[in-house]
Short mmCIF file of C-alpha atoms and ligand atoms in Angstrom, two decimals:
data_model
loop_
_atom_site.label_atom_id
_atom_site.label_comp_id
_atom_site.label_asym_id
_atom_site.label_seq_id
_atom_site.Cartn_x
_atom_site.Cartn_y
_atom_site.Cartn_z
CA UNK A 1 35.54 4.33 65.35
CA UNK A 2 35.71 2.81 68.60
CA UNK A 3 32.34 2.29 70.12
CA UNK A 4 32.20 0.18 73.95
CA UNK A 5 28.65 1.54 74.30
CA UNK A 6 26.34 -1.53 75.49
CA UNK A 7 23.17 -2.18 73.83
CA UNK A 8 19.78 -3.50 75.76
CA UNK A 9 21.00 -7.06 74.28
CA UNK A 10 24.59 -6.58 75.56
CA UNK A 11 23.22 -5.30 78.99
CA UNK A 12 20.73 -9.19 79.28
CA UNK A 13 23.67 -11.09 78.73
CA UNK A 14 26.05 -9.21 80.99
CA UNK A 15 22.90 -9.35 83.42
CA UNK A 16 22.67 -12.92 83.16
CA UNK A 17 26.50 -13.22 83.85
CA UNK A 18 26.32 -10.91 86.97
CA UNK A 19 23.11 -12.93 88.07
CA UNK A 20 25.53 -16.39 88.09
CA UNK A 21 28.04 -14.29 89.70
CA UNK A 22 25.83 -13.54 92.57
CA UNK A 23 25.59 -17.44 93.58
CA UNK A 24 29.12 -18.03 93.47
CA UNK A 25 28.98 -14.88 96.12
CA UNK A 26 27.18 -17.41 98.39
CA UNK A 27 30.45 -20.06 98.44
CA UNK A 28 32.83 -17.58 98.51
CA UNK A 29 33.48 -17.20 102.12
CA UNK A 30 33.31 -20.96 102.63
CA UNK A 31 35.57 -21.52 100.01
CA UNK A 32 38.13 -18.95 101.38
CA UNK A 33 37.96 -20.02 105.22
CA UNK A 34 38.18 -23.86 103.86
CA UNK A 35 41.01 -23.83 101.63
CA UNK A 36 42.22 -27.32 102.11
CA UNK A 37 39.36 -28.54 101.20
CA UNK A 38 37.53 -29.79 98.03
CA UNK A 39 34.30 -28.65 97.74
CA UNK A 40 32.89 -30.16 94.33
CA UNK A 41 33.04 -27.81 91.58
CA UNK A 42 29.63 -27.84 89.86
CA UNK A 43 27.40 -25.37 92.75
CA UNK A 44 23.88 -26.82 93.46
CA UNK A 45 21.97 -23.88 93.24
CA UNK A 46 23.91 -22.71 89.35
CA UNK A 47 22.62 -26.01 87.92
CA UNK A 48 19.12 -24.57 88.86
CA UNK A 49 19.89 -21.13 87.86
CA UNK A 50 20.72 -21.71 84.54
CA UNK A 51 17.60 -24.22 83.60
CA UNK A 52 15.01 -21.37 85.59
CA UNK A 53 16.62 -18.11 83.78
CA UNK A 54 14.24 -16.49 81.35
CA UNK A 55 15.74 -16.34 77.46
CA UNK A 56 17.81 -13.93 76.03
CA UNK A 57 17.31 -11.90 73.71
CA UNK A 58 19.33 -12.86 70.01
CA UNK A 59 22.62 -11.54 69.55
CA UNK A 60 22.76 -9.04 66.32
CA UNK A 61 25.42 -7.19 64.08
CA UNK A 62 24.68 -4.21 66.19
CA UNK A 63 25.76 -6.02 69.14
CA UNK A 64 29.01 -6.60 70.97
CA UNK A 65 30.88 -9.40 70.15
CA UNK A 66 34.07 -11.41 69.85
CA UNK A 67 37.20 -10.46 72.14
CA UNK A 68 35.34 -7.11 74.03
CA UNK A 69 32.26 -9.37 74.64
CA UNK A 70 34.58 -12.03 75.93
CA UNK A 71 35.63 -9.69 77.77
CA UNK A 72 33.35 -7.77 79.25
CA UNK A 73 31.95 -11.55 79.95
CA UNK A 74 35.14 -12.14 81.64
CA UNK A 75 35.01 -9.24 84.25
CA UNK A 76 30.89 -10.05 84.89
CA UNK A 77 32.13 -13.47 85.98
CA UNK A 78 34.11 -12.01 88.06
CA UNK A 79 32.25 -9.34 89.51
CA UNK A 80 30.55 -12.57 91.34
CA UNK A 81 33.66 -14.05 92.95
CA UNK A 82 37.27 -14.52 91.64
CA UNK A 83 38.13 -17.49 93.17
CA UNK A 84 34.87 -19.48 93.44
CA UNK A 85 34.43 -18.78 89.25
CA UNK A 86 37.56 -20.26 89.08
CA UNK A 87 36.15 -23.42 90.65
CA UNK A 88 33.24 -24.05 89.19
CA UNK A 89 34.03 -23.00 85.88
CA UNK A 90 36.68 -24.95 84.38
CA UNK A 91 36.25 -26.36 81.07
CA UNK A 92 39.55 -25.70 80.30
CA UNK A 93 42.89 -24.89 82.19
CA UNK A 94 45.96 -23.28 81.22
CA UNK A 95 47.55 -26.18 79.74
CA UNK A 96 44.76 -26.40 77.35
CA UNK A 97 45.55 -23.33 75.82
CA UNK A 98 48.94 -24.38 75.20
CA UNK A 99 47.88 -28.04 74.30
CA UNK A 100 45.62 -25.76 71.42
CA UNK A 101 48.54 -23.52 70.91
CA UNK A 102 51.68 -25.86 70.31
CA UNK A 103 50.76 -29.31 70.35
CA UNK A 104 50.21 -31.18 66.41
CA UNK A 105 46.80 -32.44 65.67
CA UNK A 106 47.23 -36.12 67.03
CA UNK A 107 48.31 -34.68 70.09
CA UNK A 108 45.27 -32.09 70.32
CA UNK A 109 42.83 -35.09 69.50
CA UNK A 110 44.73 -37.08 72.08
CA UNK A 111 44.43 -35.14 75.31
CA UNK A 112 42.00 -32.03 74.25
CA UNK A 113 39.05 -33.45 76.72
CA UNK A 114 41.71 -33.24 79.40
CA UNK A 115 42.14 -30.55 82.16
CA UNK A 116 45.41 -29.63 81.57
CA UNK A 117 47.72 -27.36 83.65
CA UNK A 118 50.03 -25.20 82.79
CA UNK A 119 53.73 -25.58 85.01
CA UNK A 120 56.44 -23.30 83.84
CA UNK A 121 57.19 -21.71 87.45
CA UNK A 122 60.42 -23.55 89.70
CA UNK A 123 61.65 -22.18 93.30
CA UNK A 124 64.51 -20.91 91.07
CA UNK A 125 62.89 -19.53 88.27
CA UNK A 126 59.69 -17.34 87.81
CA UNK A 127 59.97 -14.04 85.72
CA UNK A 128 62.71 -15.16 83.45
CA UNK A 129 61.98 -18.25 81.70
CA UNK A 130 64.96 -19.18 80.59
CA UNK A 131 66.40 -20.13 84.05
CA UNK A 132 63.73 -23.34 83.80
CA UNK A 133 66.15 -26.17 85.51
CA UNK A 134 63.45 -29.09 85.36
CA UNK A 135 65.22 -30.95 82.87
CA UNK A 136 64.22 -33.61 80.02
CA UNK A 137 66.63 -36.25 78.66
CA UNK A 138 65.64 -38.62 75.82
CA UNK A 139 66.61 -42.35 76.63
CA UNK A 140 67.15 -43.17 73.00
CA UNK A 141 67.27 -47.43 74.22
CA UNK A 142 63.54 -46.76 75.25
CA UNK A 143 62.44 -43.62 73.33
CA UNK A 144 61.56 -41.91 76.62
CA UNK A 145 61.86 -38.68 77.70
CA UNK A 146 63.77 -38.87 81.04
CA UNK A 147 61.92 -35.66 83.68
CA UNK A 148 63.48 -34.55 86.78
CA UNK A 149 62.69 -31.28 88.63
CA UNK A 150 60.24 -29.27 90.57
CA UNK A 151 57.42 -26.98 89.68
CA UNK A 152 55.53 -24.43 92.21
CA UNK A 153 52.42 -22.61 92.09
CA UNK A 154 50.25 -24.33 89.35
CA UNK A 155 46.92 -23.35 88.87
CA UNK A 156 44.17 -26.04 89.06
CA UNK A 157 47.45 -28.45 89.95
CA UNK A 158 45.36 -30.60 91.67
CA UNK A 159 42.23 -31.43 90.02
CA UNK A 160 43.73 -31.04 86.47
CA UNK A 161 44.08 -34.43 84.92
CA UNK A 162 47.42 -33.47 83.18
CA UNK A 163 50.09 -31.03 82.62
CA UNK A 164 51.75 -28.80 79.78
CA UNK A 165 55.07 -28.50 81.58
CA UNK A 166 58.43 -26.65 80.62
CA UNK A 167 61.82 -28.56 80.69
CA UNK A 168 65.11 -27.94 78.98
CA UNK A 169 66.77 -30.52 76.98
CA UNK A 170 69.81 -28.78 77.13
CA UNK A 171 70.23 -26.17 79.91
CA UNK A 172 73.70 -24.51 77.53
CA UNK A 173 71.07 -23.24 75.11
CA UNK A 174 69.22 -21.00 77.07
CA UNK A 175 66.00 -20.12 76.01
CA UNK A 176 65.84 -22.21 72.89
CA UNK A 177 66.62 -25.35 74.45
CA UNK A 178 63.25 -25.13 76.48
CA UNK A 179 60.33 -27.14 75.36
CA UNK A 180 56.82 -28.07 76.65
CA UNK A 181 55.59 -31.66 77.47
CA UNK A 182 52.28 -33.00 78.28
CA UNK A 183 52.48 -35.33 81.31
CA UNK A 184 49.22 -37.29 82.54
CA UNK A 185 48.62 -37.54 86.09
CA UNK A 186 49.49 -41.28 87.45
CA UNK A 187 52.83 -41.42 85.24
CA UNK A 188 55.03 -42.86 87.38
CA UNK A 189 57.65 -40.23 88.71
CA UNK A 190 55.32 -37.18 88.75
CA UNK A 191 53.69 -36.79 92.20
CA UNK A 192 51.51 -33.35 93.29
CA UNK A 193 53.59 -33.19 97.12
CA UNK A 194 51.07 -30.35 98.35
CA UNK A 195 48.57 -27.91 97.70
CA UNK A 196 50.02 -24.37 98.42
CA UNK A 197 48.38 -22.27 100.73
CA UNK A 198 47.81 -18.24 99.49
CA UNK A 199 46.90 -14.99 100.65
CA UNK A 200 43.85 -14.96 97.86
CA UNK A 201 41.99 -17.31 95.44
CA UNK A 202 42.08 -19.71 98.38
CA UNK A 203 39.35 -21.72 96.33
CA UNK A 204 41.63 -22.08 93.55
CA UNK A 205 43.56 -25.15 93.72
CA UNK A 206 47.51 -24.03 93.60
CA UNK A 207 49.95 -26.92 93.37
CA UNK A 208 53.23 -28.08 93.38
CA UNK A 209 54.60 -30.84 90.91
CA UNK A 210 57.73 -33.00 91.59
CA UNK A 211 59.25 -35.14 89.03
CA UNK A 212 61.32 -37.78 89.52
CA UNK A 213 63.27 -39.59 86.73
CA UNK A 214 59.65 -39.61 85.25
CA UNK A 215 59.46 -41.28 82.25
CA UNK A 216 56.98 -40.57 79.13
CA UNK A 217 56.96 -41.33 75.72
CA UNK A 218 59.23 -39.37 72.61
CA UNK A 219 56.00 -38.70 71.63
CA UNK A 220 55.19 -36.07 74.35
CA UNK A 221 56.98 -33.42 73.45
CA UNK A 222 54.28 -31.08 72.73
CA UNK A 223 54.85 -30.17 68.45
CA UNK A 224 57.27 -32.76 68.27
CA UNK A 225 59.93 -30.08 67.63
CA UNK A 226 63.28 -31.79 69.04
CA UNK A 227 65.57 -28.83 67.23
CA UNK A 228 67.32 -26.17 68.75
CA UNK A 229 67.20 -22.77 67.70
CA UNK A 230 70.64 -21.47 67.00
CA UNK A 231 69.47 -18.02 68.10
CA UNK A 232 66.03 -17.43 70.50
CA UNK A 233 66.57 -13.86 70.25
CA UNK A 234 65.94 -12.71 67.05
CA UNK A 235 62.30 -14.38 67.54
CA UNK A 236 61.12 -11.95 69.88
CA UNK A 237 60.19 -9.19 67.62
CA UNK A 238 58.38 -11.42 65.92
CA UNK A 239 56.36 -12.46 69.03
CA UNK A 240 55.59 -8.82 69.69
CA UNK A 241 53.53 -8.68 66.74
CA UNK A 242 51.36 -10.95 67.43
CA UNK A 243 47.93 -10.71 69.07
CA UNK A 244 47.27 -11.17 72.90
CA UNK A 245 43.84 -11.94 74.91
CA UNK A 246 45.89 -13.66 78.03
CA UNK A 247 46.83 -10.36 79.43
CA UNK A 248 43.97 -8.53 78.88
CA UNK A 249 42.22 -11.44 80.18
CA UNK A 250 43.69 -11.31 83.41
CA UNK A 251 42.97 -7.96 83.53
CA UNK A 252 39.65 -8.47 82.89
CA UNK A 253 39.56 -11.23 85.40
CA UNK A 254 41.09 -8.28 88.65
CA UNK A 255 38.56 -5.79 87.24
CA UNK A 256 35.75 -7.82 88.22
CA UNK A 257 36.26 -7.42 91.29
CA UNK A 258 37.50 -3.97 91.36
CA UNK A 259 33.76 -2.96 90.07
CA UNK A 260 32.20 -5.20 92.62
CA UNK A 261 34.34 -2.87 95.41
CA UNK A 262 33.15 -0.02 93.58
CA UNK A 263 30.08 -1.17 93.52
CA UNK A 264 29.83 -2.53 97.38
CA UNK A 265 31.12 1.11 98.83
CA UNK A 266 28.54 3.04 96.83
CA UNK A 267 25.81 1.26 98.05
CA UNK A 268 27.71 2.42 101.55
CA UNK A 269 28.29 5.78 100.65
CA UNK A 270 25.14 6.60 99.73
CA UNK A 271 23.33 4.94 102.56
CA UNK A 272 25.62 7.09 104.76
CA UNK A 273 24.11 10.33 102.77
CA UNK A 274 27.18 11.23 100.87
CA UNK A 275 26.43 12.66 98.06
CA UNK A 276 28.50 11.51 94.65
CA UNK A 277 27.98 14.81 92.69
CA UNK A 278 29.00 13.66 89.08
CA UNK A 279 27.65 17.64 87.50
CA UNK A 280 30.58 19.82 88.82
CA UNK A 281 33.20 18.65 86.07
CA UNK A 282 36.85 18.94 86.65
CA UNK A 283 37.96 20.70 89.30
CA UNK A 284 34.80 20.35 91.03
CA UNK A 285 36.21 17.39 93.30
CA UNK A 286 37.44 20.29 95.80
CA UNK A 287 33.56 20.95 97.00
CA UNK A 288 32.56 17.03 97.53
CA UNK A 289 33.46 15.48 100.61
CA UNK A 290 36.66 13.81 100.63
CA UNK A 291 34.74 10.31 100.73
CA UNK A 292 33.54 11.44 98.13
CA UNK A 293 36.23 12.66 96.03
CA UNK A 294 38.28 9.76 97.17
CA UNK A 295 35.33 7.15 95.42
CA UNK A 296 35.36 9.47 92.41
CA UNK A 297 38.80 8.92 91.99
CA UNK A 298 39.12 5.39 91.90
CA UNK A 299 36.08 4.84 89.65
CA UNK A 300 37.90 7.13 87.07
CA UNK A 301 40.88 4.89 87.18
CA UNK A 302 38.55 1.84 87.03
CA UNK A 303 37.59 3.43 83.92
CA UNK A 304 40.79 3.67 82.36
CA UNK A 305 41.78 0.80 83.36
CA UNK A 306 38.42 -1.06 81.80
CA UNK A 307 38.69 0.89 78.42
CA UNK A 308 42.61 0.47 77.72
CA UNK A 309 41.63 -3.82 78.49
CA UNK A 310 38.91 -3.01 75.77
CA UNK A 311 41.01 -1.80 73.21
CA UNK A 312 43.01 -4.75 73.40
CA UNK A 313 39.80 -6.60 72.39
CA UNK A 314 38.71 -4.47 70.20
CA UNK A 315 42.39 -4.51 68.60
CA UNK A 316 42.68 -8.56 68.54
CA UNK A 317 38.94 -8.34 66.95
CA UNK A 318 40.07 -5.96 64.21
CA UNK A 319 43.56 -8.30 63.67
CA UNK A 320 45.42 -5.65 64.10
CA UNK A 321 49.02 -6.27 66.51
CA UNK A 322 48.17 -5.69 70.34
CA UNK A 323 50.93 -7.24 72.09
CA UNK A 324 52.01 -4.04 73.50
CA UNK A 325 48.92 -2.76 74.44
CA UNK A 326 48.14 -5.71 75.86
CA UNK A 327 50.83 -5.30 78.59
CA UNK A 328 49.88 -1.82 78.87
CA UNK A 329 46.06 -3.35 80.29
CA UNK A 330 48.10 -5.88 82.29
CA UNK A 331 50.22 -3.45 84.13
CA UNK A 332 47.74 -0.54 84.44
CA UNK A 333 44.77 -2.91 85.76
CA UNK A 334 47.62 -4.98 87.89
CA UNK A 335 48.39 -1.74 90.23
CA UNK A 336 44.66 -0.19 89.53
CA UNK A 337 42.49 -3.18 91.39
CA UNK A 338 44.63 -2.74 94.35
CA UNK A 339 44.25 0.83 94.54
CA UNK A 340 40.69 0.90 94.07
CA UNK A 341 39.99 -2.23 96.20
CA UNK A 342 42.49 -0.65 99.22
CA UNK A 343 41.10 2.49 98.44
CA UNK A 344 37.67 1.31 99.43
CA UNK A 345 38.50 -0.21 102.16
CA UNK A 346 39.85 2.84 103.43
CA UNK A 347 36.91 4.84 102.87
CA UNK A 348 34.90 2.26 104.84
CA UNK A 349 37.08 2.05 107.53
CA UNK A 350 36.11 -0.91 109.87
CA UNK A 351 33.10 -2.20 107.90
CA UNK A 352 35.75 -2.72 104.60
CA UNK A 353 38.02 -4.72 106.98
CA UNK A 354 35.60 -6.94 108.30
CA UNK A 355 35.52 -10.81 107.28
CA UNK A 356 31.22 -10.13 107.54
CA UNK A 357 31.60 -8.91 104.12
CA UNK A 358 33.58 -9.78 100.96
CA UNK A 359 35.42 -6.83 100.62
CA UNK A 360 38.23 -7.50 102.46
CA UNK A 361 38.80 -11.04 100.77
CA UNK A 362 38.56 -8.81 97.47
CA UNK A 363 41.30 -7.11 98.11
CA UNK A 364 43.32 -10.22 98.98
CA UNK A 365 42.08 -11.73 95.53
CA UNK A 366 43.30 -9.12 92.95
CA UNK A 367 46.37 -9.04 94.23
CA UNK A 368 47.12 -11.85 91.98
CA UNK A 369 45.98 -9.54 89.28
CA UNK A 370 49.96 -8.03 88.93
CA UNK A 371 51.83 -11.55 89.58
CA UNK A 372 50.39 -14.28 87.26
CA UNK A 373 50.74 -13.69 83.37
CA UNK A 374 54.21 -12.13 83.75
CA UNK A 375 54.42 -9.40 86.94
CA UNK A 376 53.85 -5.71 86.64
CA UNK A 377 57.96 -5.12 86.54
CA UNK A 378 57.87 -7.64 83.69
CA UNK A 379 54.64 -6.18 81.56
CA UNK A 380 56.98 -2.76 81.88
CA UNK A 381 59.72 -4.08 81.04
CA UNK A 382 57.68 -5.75 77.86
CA UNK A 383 56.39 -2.07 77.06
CA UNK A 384 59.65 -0.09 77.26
CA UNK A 385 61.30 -2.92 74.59
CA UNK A 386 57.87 -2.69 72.44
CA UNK A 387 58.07 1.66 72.80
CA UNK A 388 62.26 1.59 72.26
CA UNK A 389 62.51 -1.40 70.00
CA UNK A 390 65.22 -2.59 72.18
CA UNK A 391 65.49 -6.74 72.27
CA UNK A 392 65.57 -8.85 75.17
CA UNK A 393 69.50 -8.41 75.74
CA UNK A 394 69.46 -4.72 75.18
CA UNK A 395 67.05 -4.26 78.34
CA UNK A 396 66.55 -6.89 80.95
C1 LIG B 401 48.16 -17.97 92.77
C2 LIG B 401 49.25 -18.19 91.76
C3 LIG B 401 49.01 -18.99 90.66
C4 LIG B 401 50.03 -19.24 89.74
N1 LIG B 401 49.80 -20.07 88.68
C5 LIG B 401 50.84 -20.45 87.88
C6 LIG B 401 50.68 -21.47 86.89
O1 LIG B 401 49.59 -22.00 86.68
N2 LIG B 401 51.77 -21.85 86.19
C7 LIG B 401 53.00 -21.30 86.39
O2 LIG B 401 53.95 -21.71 85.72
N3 LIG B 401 53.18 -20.31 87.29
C8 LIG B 401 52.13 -19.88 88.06
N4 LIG B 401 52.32 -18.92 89.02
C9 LIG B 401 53.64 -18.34 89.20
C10 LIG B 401 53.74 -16.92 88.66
O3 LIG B 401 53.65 -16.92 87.27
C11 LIG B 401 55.07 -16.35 89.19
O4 LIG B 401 54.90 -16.15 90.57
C12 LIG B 401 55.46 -15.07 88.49
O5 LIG B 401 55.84 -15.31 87.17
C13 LIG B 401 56.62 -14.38 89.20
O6 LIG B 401 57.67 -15.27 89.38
P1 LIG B 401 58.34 -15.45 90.80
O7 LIG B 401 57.27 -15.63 91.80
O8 LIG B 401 59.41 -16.48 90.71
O9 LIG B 401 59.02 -14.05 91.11
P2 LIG B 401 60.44 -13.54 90.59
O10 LIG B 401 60.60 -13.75 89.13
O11 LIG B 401 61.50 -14.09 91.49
O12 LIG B 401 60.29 -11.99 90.85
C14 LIG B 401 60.33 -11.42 92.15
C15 LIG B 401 60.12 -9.92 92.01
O13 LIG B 401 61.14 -9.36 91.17
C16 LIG B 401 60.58 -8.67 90.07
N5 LIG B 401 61.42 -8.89 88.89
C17 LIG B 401 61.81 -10.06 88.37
N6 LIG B 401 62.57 -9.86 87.28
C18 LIG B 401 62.66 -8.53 87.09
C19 LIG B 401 63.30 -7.70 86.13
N7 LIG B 401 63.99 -8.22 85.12
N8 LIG B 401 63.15 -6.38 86.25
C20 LIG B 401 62.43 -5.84 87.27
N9 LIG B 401 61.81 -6.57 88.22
C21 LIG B 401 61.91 -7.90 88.13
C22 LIG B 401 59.21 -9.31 89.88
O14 LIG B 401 58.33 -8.41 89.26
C23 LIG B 401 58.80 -9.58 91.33
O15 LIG B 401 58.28 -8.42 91.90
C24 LIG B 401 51.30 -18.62 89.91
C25 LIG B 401 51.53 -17.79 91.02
C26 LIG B 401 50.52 -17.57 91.94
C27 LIG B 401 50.80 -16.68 93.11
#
């Protein structure tokens, strides 16, 4: 049976979470109105917080663990602030995961302590992978592979201390002719031109990468895999078998702050006097106000949105498959934070708009929510192939 119920140890953690969330609420404004620049990562007042903060109770079997406490840990993080977590939290970047994922054991003991970045994206090439033009040639007189080519929007570009980066070594084979590199920051040839500017997670550092007839050793290839493929295709089933916590993740990471919206406009609502009337069941919505109604609403789809992320947890915890589902969270909680953070910014009219409070830079935030990790047209697409068994070719 699937049980999400929290338990009094479950709630102290989660607490505890919220309670670090809260500081990074105090940068968050700064951070967004000061996007060029570098404020250092580790905040003043968290160093305090966590040597002060009273001990937790144990963790037991009758408590929530593994991917739906990781979880749930993930969306009290960012119940504080998206952007400024981002900041101040990173152990490990995107490039790490992939370093973890793909790269052989010399190469994880190599570069694991490194930030690492994660640089698939071009100006010509975003949702479909295998139109990656940054190319990699091997110099066989020096046993270098030869990079040239241009990478956009990569997050943590700038402080990360390396990147896992996607080049083909031969553009005729498509998809299976694409393989990841690890490049170090100062190699000659790989230069970070700007940092982008964005509509949300300003505090996030989003960069672009240029290579230019950057040279790095054979050794680099992440895996050491040279081969290609004959056939990428018949792979893909394969991969939708597999587990997922990257989606759900990221879903995790927009409902944050789709709860703290929820939570900011009831504390509104009911210092206004309307009255959130949870006892008149369905069909009941018709007698509240239409404030009211309208809050009711969106905390119901937060609540879908939050349990389908869980059973992808609760799916990768039990090993069972949850790559579809997994998209399902994506998609759902990609279109749900924007509803629910627009949504209370409508029901608080002027006050939601205002750059006094944090909701409006909310709404700005999640909107990454249904871009990064593959885009909500792309998680469908990912769902209709899982639901029809239909390969990449038959639907695209
Ligand atoms: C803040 C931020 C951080 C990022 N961080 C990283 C990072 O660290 N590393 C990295 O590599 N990338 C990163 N990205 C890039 C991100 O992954 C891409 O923006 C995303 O994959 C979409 O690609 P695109 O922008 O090229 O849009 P496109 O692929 O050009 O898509 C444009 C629109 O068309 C839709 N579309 C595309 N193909 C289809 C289709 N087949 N069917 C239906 N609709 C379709 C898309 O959903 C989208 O709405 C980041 C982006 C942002 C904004």
């Amino acid at each position: 049976m699937i049980d999400f119920r929290l338990t009094e140890t479950d709630r102290a953690h989660l607490e505890k979470t919220r309670a670090e969330g809260v500081i990074c609420r105090e940068y968050a404004r700064e951070f967004d109105e000061n996007e060029d620049e570098m404020i250092p990562d580790v905040l003043p007042e968290a160093q305090a917080f966590f040597g002060d903060y009273p001990e937790l109770p144990e963790v037991g079997k009758e408590d929530t663990q593994g991917p739906v406490m990781l979880l749930l840990q993930c969306m009290a993080q960012h119940w504080g602030d998206y952007s400024v977590r981002l900041r101040r939290s990173m152990r490990g970047g995107l490039g790490n995961a992939a370093l973890a994922a793909a790269g052989t054991d010399e190469q994880k003991a190599k570069w694991g302590e490194l930030l690492l970045s994660m640089a698939i994206t071009e100006p010509g090439c975003g949702s479909d992978p295998s139109r990656v033009s940054t190319s990699a040639v091997l110099d066989k007189g020096t046993d270098e592979w030869v990079i040239n080519g241009e990478k956009i929007f990569v997050t943590t570009g700038i402080r990360a201390e390396g990147v896992v980066m996607w080049a083909t070594i031969d553009k005729s084979a498509g998809r299976a002719g694409i393989k990841s590199f690890l490049v170090e920051k100062g190699t000659p040839g790989f230069d970070v031109p700007h940092k982008e500017k964005k509509l949300g997670i300003r505090a996030d550092d989003t960069a672009a990468y240029v290579f230019s007839d950057c040279r790095v050793p054979r050794g680099n290839l992440l895996g050491l895999d040279e081969t290609i493929p004959k056939s990428s295709s018949g792979g893909f089933r394969g991969v939708m078998k597999t587990f997922n916590m990257t989606r759900p993740l990221t879903a995790a990471m927009g409902l944050g702050i789709a709860e703290a919206a929820l939570d900011f406009t009831r504390d509104e609502l009911e210092e206004a006097g309307v009255v959130l009337d949870y006892s008149r069941g369905p069909g009941g919505l018709g007698r509240l106000s239409a404030a009211a109604a309208h809050f009711m609403r969106l905390e119901a789809l937060f609540s879908a949105s939050r349990l389908t992320t869980l059973q992808c947890g609760w799916m990768a915890g039990e090993g069972m498959p949850n790559n579809l589902e997994s998209s399902v969270s994506k998609a759902h909680a990609g279109s749900a934070v924007r509803e629910i953070t627009q949504g209370c910014i409508e029901i608080l009219g002027s006050v939601g708009a205002s750059r006094e409070l944090l909701l409006e830079k909310w709404m700005r935030d999640s909107r990454i929510t249904d871009i990064y990790e593959g885009t909500g047209e792309i998680q469908r697409l990912i769902i209709a192939r899982g639901l029809l068994d239909y390969t990449r070719a038959d639907l695209k």
